[in-house]
Short mmCIF file of C-alpha atoms in Angstrom, two decimals:
data_model
loop_
_atom_site.label_atom_id
_atom_site.label_comp_id
_atom_site.label_asym_id
_atom_site.label_seq_id
_atom_site.Cartn_x
_atom_site.Cartn_y
_atom_site.Cartn_z
CA MET A 1 -14.58 -10.72 37.14
CA LYS A 2 -12.44 -7.61 36.69
CA HIS A 3 -9.98 -9.66 34.64
CA GLU A 4 -12.80 -10.96 32.43
CA VAL A 5 -14.16 -7.44 31.89
CA GLU A 6 -10.68 -6.20 30.97
CA TRP A 7 -10.30 -8.98 28.41
CA ARG A 8 -13.71 -8.23 26.88
CA GLN A 9 -12.74 -4.58 26.55
CA LEU A 10 -9.37 -5.45 25.03
CA ALA A 11 -10.99 -7.93 22.63
CA GLN A 12 -13.36 -5.22 21.40
CA GLN A 13 -10.50 -2.76 21.00
CA ILE A 14 -8.48 -5.28 18.98
CA ALA A 15 -11.47 -6.04 16.76
CA ASP A 16 -11.98 -2.31 16.17
CA TRP A 17 -8.32 -1.88 15.25
CA ARG A 18 -8.52 -4.82 12.88
CA ALA A 19 -11.65 -3.43 11.18
CA ALA A 20 -10.09 0.00 10.68
CA ILE A 21 -6.92 -1.46 9.17
CA HIS A 22 -8.87 -3.91 7.01
CA ARG A 23 -11.06 -1.14 5.63
CA TYR A 24 -8.09 0.74 4.15
CA PRO A 25 -5.55 -1.74 2.74
CA GLU A 26 -2.27 -0.53 1.26
CA LEU A 27 0.30 -2.31 -0.89
CA SER A 28 3.87 -3.11 0.16
CA HIS A 29 5.98 -0.02 0.92
CA GLU A 30 2.90 2.21 0.47
CA GLU A 31 1.42 1.72 3.96
CA PHE A 32 1.34 5.42 4.87
CA VAL A 33 -2.21 5.61 6.23
CA THR A 34 -1.80 2.29 8.03
CA THR A 35 1.43 3.47 9.68
CA ASP A 36 -0.11 6.78 10.72
CA TYR A 37 -3.03 4.90 12.26
CA ILE A 38 -0.81 2.52 14.23
CA VAL A 39 1.34 5.38 15.54
CA GLN A 40 -1.68 7.50 16.43
CA GLN A 41 -3.38 4.69 18.34
CA LEU A 42 -0.28 3.54 20.23
CA SER A 43 0.68 7.12 21.11
CA ALA A 44 -2.08 6.90 23.71
CA TYR A 45 0.29 4.73 25.77
CA PRO A 46 3.13 6.96 27.08
CA GLN A 47 5.19 3.93 28.12
CA LEU A 48 5.77 3.06 24.47
CA GLN A 49 8.65 4.62 22.52
CA ILE A 50 7.69 4.84 18.84
CA SER A 51 10.09 5.29 15.93
CA ARG A 52 9.68 5.18 12.17
CA PRO A 53 13.01 3.97 10.73
CA ALA A 54 11.61 3.65 7.19
CA ALA A 55 9.10 5.59 5.10
CA THR A 56 6.37 3.25 6.35
CA GLY A 57 6.15 0.86 9.26
CA ALA A 58 7.12 1.46 12.87
CA VAL A 59 9.28 0.04 15.63
CA VAL A 60 7.79 0.37 19.12
CA ARG A 61 9.85 -0.22 22.25
CA LEU A 62 8.72 -0.92 25.79
CA LYS A 63 11.58 -0.60 28.28
CA GLY A 64 11.01 -2.44 31.54
CA ALA A 65 11.69 -1.11 35.00
CA LEU A 66 14.46 -3.66 35.53
CA PRO A 67 17.41 -4.79 33.36
CA GLY A 68 17.16 -7.96 31.32
CA ARG A 69 17.08 -9.37 27.82
CA THR A 70 15.58 -7.75 24.71
CA ILE A 71 12.98 -9.73 22.77
CA ALA A 72 10.97 -8.80 19.68
CA PHE A 73 7.50 -9.58 18.36
CA ARG A 74 6.94 -8.89 14.68
CA CYS A 75 3.85 -8.35 12.51
CA ASP A 76 3.48 -7.32 8.86
CA ILE A 77 1.19 -4.46 7.80
CA ASP A 78 0.88 -4.59 3.99
CA ALA A 79 -2.04 -5.83 1.87
CA LEU A 80 -2.44 -7.50 -1.52
CA PRO A 81 -3.68 -6.54 -5.01
CA VAL A 82 -6.82 -8.67 -4.56
CA GLU A 83 -10.44 -7.59 -5.10
CA GLU A 84 -12.39 -8.25 -1.90
CA LYS A 85 -15.66 -10.22 -2.13
CA THR A 86 -16.44 -10.91 1.53
CA ALA A 87 -19.28 -8.37 1.96
CA LEU A 88 -18.02 -7.66 5.48
CA PRO A 89 -19.32 -4.43 7.06
CA PHE A 90 -15.71 -3.22 7.16
CA ALA A 91 -14.72 -4.59 3.75
CA SER A 92 -11.99 -2.88 1.77
CA SER A 93 -12.86 0.64 0.66
CA ARG A 94 -10.17 0.51 -2.03
CA PRO A 95 -11.05 -1.33 -5.25
CA GLY A 96 -8.57 -4.04 -6.15
CA LEU A 97 -6.86 -4.06 -2.74
CA MET A 98 -7.50 -6.35 0.21
CA HIS A 99 -5.99 -7.67 3.41
CA ALA A 100 -6.24 -11.21 2.04
CA CYS A 101 -3.28 -12.62 3.99
CA GLY A 102 -4.33 -11.64 7.50
CA HIS A 103 -1.85 -8.84 8.03
CA ASP A 104 -4.65 -6.73 9.49
CA PHE A 105 -5.10 -9.53 12.04
CA HIS A 106 -1.38 -9.64 12.77
CA THR A 107 -1.20 -5.88 13.27
CA ALA A 108 -4.23 -5.67 15.54
CA MET A 109 -2.96 -8.53 17.71
CA LEU A 110 0.43 -6.89 18.13
CA MET A 111 -1.20 -3.56 18.96
CA GLY A 112 -3.23 -5.41 21.57
CA ALA A 113 -0.12 -7.02 23.03
CA ALA A 114 1.71 -3.67 23.13
CA SER A 115 -1.16 -1.93 24.89
CA ALA A 116 -1.62 -4.73 27.45
CA LEU A 117 2.09 -4.99 28.24
CA ALA A 118 2.46 -1.20 28.49
CA ALA A 119 0.25 -1.36 31.58
CA ARG A 120 2.67 -3.89 33.10
CA GLN A 121 5.87 -1.96 32.43
CA GLN A 122 7.01 -2.11 36.06
CA GLN A 123 7.04 -5.91 35.95
CA ILE A 124 9.21 -6.16 32.84
CA LYS A 125 12.88 -7.10 33.14
CA GLY A 126 14.51 -5.94 29.95
CA GLU A 127 12.83 -4.65 26.81
CA ILE A 128 10.13 -5.74 24.36
CA VAL A 129 10.31 -4.53 20.77
CA PHE A 130 7.12 -4.55 18.69
CA ILE A 131 7.94 -4.52 14.97
CA PHE A 132 5.20 -3.26 12.65
CA GLN A 133 7.00 -4.26 9.48
CA ARG A 134 6.24 -2.98 6.02
CA GLY A 135 6.50 -4.74 2.68
CA GLU A 136 6.43 -8.44 3.57
CA GLU A 137 4.60 -9.37 0.37
CA MET A 138 7.12 -7.79 -1.99
CA SER A 139 10.71 -8.98 -2.28
CA PRO A 140 13.16 -8.03 -0.83
CA GLY A 141 10.69 -7.24 1.97
CA GLY A 142 10.82 -4.86 4.89
CA ALA A 143 12.69 -7.15 7.29
CA LYS A 144 15.96 -6.97 5.39
CA GLU A 145 16.14 -3.18 5.53
CA LEU A 146 15.54 -3.16 9.28
CA ILE A 147 18.33 -5.66 9.84
CA ASP A 148 20.66 -3.84 7.44
CA ALA A 149 19.94 -0.50 9.15
CA GLY A 150 20.89 -1.94 12.55
CA VAL A 151 17.80 -0.62 14.33
CA LEU A 152 17.23 -4.06 15.90
CA SER A 153 20.85 -4.88 16.71
CA ASP A 154 20.10 -5.37 20.42
CA VAL A 155 17.32 -7.92 19.90
CA GLU A 156 18.22 -11.39 21.20
CA MET A 157 15.27 -13.36 19.79
CA PHE A 158 12.39 -12.79 17.38
CA PHE A 159 8.85 -14.22 17.44
CA ALA A 160 6.04 -13.99 14.87
CA LEU A 161 2.53 -15.39 14.49
CA HIS A 162 0.74 -15.86 11.15
CA VAL A 163 -2.93 -16.74 10.67
CA LEU A 164 -3.85 -19.97 8.87
CA PRO A 165 -7.44 -20.82 7.85
CA ALA A 166 -6.64 -24.54 7.56
CA LEU A 167 -6.21 -24.68 11.37
CA PRO A 168 -9.17 -24.62 13.79
CA CYS A 169 -9.80 -21.29 15.46
CA GLY A 170 -7.34 -20.56 18.26
CA VAL A 171 -4.98 -23.47 17.64
CA ILE A 172 -1.30 -22.52 17.55
CA ALA A 173 0.91 -24.73 15.38
CA LEU A 174 4.68 -24.90 15.36
CA LYS A 175 7.24 -26.65 13.13
CA ARG A 176 10.70 -27.10 14.61
CA GLY A 177 13.70 -26.56 12.36
CA ILE A 178 12.89 -25.73 8.72
CA ALA A 179 9.42 -24.16 8.86
CA THR A 180 8.98 -22.42 5.48
CA ALA A 181 10.55 -22.58 2.04
CA ASN A 182 13.14 -20.70 0.06
CA ARG A 183 11.31 -18.68 -2.57
CA ASP A 184 12.72 -17.69 -5.95
CA THR A 185 10.69 -15.49 -8.27
CA PHE A 186 11.49 -15.90 -11.96
CA ASN A 187 10.73 -14.10 -15.22
CA ILE A 188 11.30 -15.75 -18.61
CA TRP A 189 11.24 -14.03 -22.00
CA LEU A 190 11.13 -15.83 -25.35
CA ARG A 191 11.75 -13.50 -28.26
CA GLY A 192 10.93 -14.51 -31.81
CA LYS A 193 9.63 -12.85 -34.95
CA GLY A 194 5.93 -12.18 -35.42
CA GLY A 195 3.92 -12.34 -38.57
CA HIS A 196 0.66 -13.37 -40.20
CA SER A 197 -0.84 -16.64 -39.02
CA SER A 198 -1.31 -17.80 -42.62
CA MET A 199 2.46 -17.68 -43.21
CA PRO A 200 4.04 -19.28 -40.12
CA HIS A 201 7.13 -20.28 -42.10
CA LEU A 202 8.09 -16.61 -42.23
CA THR A 203 7.89 -16.22 -38.46
CA VAL A 204 9.79 -17.43 -35.40
CA ASP A 205 6.92 -18.46 -33.17
CA PRO A 206 7.47 -17.72 -29.44
CA CYS A 207 4.12 -19.29 -28.50
CA ILE A 208 5.30 -22.80 -29.39
CA ALA A 209 8.55 -22.25 -27.51
CA ALA A 210 6.71 -20.89 -24.47
CA ALA A 211 4.34 -23.86 -24.38
CA GLU A 212 7.26 -26.28 -24.46
CA VAL A 213 9.14 -24.36 -21.76
CA VAL A 214 6.13 -24.58 -19.43
CA GLN A 215 5.90 -28.32 -19.96
CA ALA A 216 9.64 -28.91 -19.68
CA LEU A 217 9.95 -26.98 -16.41
CA GLN A 218 7.68 -29.54 -14.76
CA THR A 219 10.17 -32.32 -15.50
CA ILE A 220 12.73 -30.76 -13.14
CA VAL A 221 11.05 -31.91 -9.94
CA ALA A 222 9.87 -35.18 -11.50
CA ARG A 223 13.18 -36.23 -13.04
CA GLU A 224 16.06 -34.17 -11.62
CA ILE A 225 15.35 -33.75 -7.90
CA ASN A 226 15.96 -36.62 -5.50
CA PRO A 227 12.53 -37.99 -4.51
CA ARG A 228 13.57 -37.68 -0.86
CA GLU A 229 13.82 -33.92 -1.34
CA SER A 230 11.00 -31.46 -1.99
CA ALA A 231 10.61 -28.71 -4.57
CA VAL A 232 7.88 -26.83 -6.40
CA VAL A 233 8.16 -25.02 -9.74
CA SER A 234 5.00 -23.02 -10.41
CA VAL A 235 4.35 -21.10 -13.62
CA CYS A 236 1.78 -18.48 -12.63
CA SER A 237 1.48 -16.40 -15.79
CA LEU A 238 2.01 -16.94 -19.53
CA ILE A 239 1.43 -13.95 -21.79
CA CYS A 240 1.81 -14.48 -25.51
CA GLY A 241 0.09 -12.11 -27.91
CA ASP A 242 -2.73 -9.66 -27.29
CA GLY A 243 -5.79 -11.70 -28.27
CA THR A 244 -5.39 -11.18 -32.00
CA THR A 245 -6.43 -14.36 -33.82
CA ALA A 246 -4.54 -13.85 -37.07
CA ALA A 247 -1.12 -12.72 -35.92
CA ILE A 248 1.78 -14.62 -34.39
CA PRO A 249 3.37 -12.36 -31.74
CA ASN A 250 6.98 -11.31 -31.43
CA ASP A 251 7.56 -12.54 -27.90
CA ALA A 252 6.21 -14.38 -24.87
CA HIS A 253 6.58 -13.77 -21.14
CA ILE A 254 6.43 -16.44 -18.42
CA CYS A 255 6.68 -15.81 -14.68
CA GLY A 256 6.23 -17.69 -11.43
CA THR A 257 8.02 -18.93 -8.32
CA ASN A 258 10.11 -21.85 -7.11
CA ARG A 259 9.93 -23.24 -3.59
CA THR A 260 12.66 -25.36 -2.01
CA PHE A 261 13.88 -26.19 1.48
CA THR A 262 17.67 -26.53 1.14
CA PRO A 263 20.36 -24.37 -0.50
CA GLU A 264 21.53 -27.32 -2.60
CA VAL A 265 18.11 -28.05 -4.12
CA ARG A 266 17.50 -24.33 -4.55
CA ALA A 267 20.65 -24.01 -6.69
CA GLN A 268 19.87 -27.22 -8.59
CA VAL A 269 16.39 -26.04 -9.61
CA LYS A 270 17.65 -22.65 -10.79
CA GLU A 271 20.42 -24.24 -12.85
CA ALA A 272 18.00 -26.67 -14.48
CA MET A 273 15.51 -23.91 -15.31
CA THR A 274 18.23 -21.81 -16.95
CA ARG A 275 19.42 -24.77 -19.02
CA ILE A 276 15.90 -25.67 -20.18
CA VAL A 277 14.93 -22.12 -21.15
CA HIS A 278 18.03 -21.61 -23.28
CA ALA A 279 17.88 -25.07 -24.88
CA VAL A 280 14.17 -24.90 -25.77
CA ALA A 281 14.52 -21.37 -27.09
CA GLN A 282 17.42 -22.42 -29.33
CA ALA A 283 15.48 -25.44 -30.59
CA HIS A 284 12.71 -23.12 -31.74
CA ARG A 285 15.05 -20.42 -33.13
CA CYS A 286 14.06 -17.97 -30.37
CA GLU A 287 16.13 -15.95 -27.97
CA GLY A 288 15.57 -17.12 -24.42
CA GLU A 289 16.24 -15.23 -21.20
CA ILE A 290 15.51 -16.12 -17.58
CA VAL A 291 15.98 -13.72 -14.68
CA PHE A 292 15.60 -14.53 -10.99
CA ASP A 293 14.92 -11.75 -8.50
CA SER A 294 18.24 -10.53 -7.15
CA TRP A 295 16.99 -10.99 -3.59
CA ASP A 296 14.25 -13.36 -2.51
CA TYR A 297 13.14 -15.05 0.67
CA SER A 298 15.07 -17.83 2.39
CA ALA A 299 13.61 -20.61 4.51
CA ILE A 300 12.74 -19.90 8.13
CA VAL A 301 14.64 -22.21 10.46
CA ASN A 302 12.94 -22.18 13.85
CA ASP A 303 15.29 -22.32 16.83
CA GLU A 304 14.83 -25.44 18.98
CA ALA A 305 15.12 -23.64 22.33
CA LEU A 306 12.65 -20.93 21.32
CA CYS A 307 10.27 -23.63 20.06
CA ASP A 308 10.37 -25.24 23.51
CA ILE A 309 9.35 -21.93 25.07
CA ALA A 310 6.64 -21.23 22.48
CA ALA A 311 5.22 -24.74 22.81
CA HIS A 312 5.05 -24.41 26.59
CA VAL A 313 3.21 -21.07 26.28
CA ALA A 314 0.77 -22.36 23.64
CA GLN A 315 0.00 -25.52 25.64
CA ALA A 316 -0.92 -23.38 28.65
CA LEU A 317 -3.60 -21.52 26.70
CA SER A 318 -7.22 -22.62 26.66
CA PRO A 319 -8.77 -24.75 25.31
CA GLU A 320 -6.53 -27.72 26.08
CA GLU A 321 -6.20 -28.52 22.37
CA SER A 322 -4.63 -25.13 21.72
CA PHE A 323 -1.27 -26.43 20.45
CA ARG A 324 -0.23 -28.60 17.55
CA GLU A 325 3.27 -29.80 16.70
CA GLU A 326 3.74 -29.90 12.92
CA HIS A 327 6.01 -32.43 11.23
CA ASP A 328 6.21 -30.93 7.74
CA PRO A 329 7.30 -27.42 6.72
CA MET A 330 5.06 -25.14 4.66
CA PHE A 331 6.00 -24.22 1.10
CA VAL A 332 5.15 -20.54 1.67
CA GLY A 333 7.81 -17.82 1.53
CA GLU A 334 8.21 -15.36 4.40
CA ASP A 335 10.73 -12.57 4.91
CA PHE A 336 10.67 -13.19 8.67
CA SER A 337 13.63 -15.40 7.75
CA GLU A 338 15.77 -12.24 7.46
CA TYR A 339 15.76 -11.78 11.24
CA GLN A 340 17.57 -15.09 11.79
CA ALA A 341 20.72 -13.50 10.35
CA GLN A 342 20.92 -11.63 13.65
CA ALA A 343 19.30 -13.80 16.31
CA PRO A 344 17.25 -17.00 16.80
CA VAL A 345 13.68 -16.92 15.50
CA CYS A 346 10.40 -18.68 16.15
CA PHE A 347 7.57 -18.51 13.60
CA ALA A 348 4.20 -20.04 14.49
CA TRP A 349 0.75 -20.37 12.92
CA LEU A 350 -2.55 -19.27 14.46
CA GLY A 351 -5.71 -21.09 13.41
CA VAL A 352 -8.54 -18.88 12.17
CA GLY A 353 -10.80 -21.55 10.66
CA ASN A 354 -14.40 -21.89 11.76
CA GLY A 355 -14.99 -25.50 10.73
CA GLN A 356 -16.46 -24.75 7.33
CA GLN A 357 -14.91 -24.79 3.87
CA GLU A 358 -12.31 -22.10 4.39
CA PRO A 359 -11.15 -19.77 1.61
CA PRO A 360 -7.35 -19.91 1.62
CA LEU A 361 -4.88 -17.08 2.10
CA HIS A 362 -4.64 -14.63 -0.82
CA ASN A 363 -8.28 -15.32 -1.74
CA SER A 364 -11.00 -12.70 -2.39
CA PHE A 365 -13.29 -14.41 0.14
CA PHE A 366 -10.68 -14.85 2.90
CA ASN A 367 -12.43 -14.13 6.20
CA PRO A 368 -10.59 -15.25 9.36
CA ASP A 369 -12.54 -16.00 12.54
CA GLU A 370 -12.15 -12.99 14.82
CA ARG A 371 -12.39 -15.14 17.93
CA ALA A 372 -8.71 -15.97 17.33
CA LEU A 373 -7.63 -12.37 17.90
CA THR A 374 -7.44 -12.64 21.68
CA GLN A 375 -5.70 -16.02 21.45
CA GLY A 376 -2.89 -14.37 19.51
CA VAL A 377 -2.57 -11.62 22.11
CA LYS A 378 -2.52 -14.17 24.93
CA TYR A 379 0.27 -16.03 23.14
CA TYR A 380 2.39 -12.87 22.98
CA LEU A 381 1.66 -12.09 26.65
CA GLY A 382 2.60 -15.62 27.59
CA LEU A 383 5.94 -15.29 25.79
CA ALA A 384 6.60 -11.99 27.55
CA GLU A 385 5.77 -13.48 30.95
CA LYS A 386 8.05 -16.43 30.30
CA LEU A 387 11.00 -14.40 29.02
CA VAL A 388 11.05 -10.93 30.57
CA MET A 389 8.71 -10.93 33.57
#
């Protein structure tokens, strides 16, 4: 009964933390209030050693009473430029900003794990590092700077958990090997010569060129990539003109992202895009330019041995159907992949669906089921018990 009461109290604390973080979302690398809140709340646990190696975000260490390995649990703390429409009592107080990707969930769960494990410091053999990482949504992301700075050089393995509304509440899913995609963000400019719509022969129309580029980019996956491979080329914005109905504009701007799983296909798609942009632009007498972000996210490759451990922990949770082995990787991009440059990683999904038609991630109506909060904490505790206790 005491154990049940403790869990009810912790569940309420986690929900309160989540509500406070959700109410005040902040964009990537601007998470000052969020960081202050995390530090202030976790400072109540003297066993935790808190540092702030970057302008935002925090690294929290829990040294055990006995020697052993060093493991790390990571969450992300940034929000998105999305207008919230959930009508939750703790909905975003900042117009145009929202925790629409569940990072408030991730943060609250990791705070819960840190607080629960702090009380068990004497049982820990080694060290647990809790990473409250900034800037996941914006390339190059906050993980890269932490690795480059060497503040996690002693960590021997990294774990992360990300909410997913497509999964039933409390289910933990895991994909061995390649788990997420390489992501490449692109910007394309087509520069022509504007003029009056009644005299198109005196112009160099970038709108026509832009329309053809958008269409031609879709032939890359259909006609240049081996059907046994996977790739996605998504144009997400096309801006040409300012709404004027009698003027042909000077230029057009196209942007979007590519998703691939292997380095070879990643390079092939980028080469094909560059060739198409320049060829189509020349055919329409425009100047064409394509620029890929200098640093973008690579695929997460989950370590087989860590997956065995994570699967064992997830299968031990209740209910019995708490674990699902996935066979296909997700096309999402995640900068958790940066940690694998140093040590093995394991990235898993936590179901937050409630059986209804679920708004997806990055949606104004995204509203994860809070009953999954304690399941995430139990997963982290299970990993800690398996590895350092």
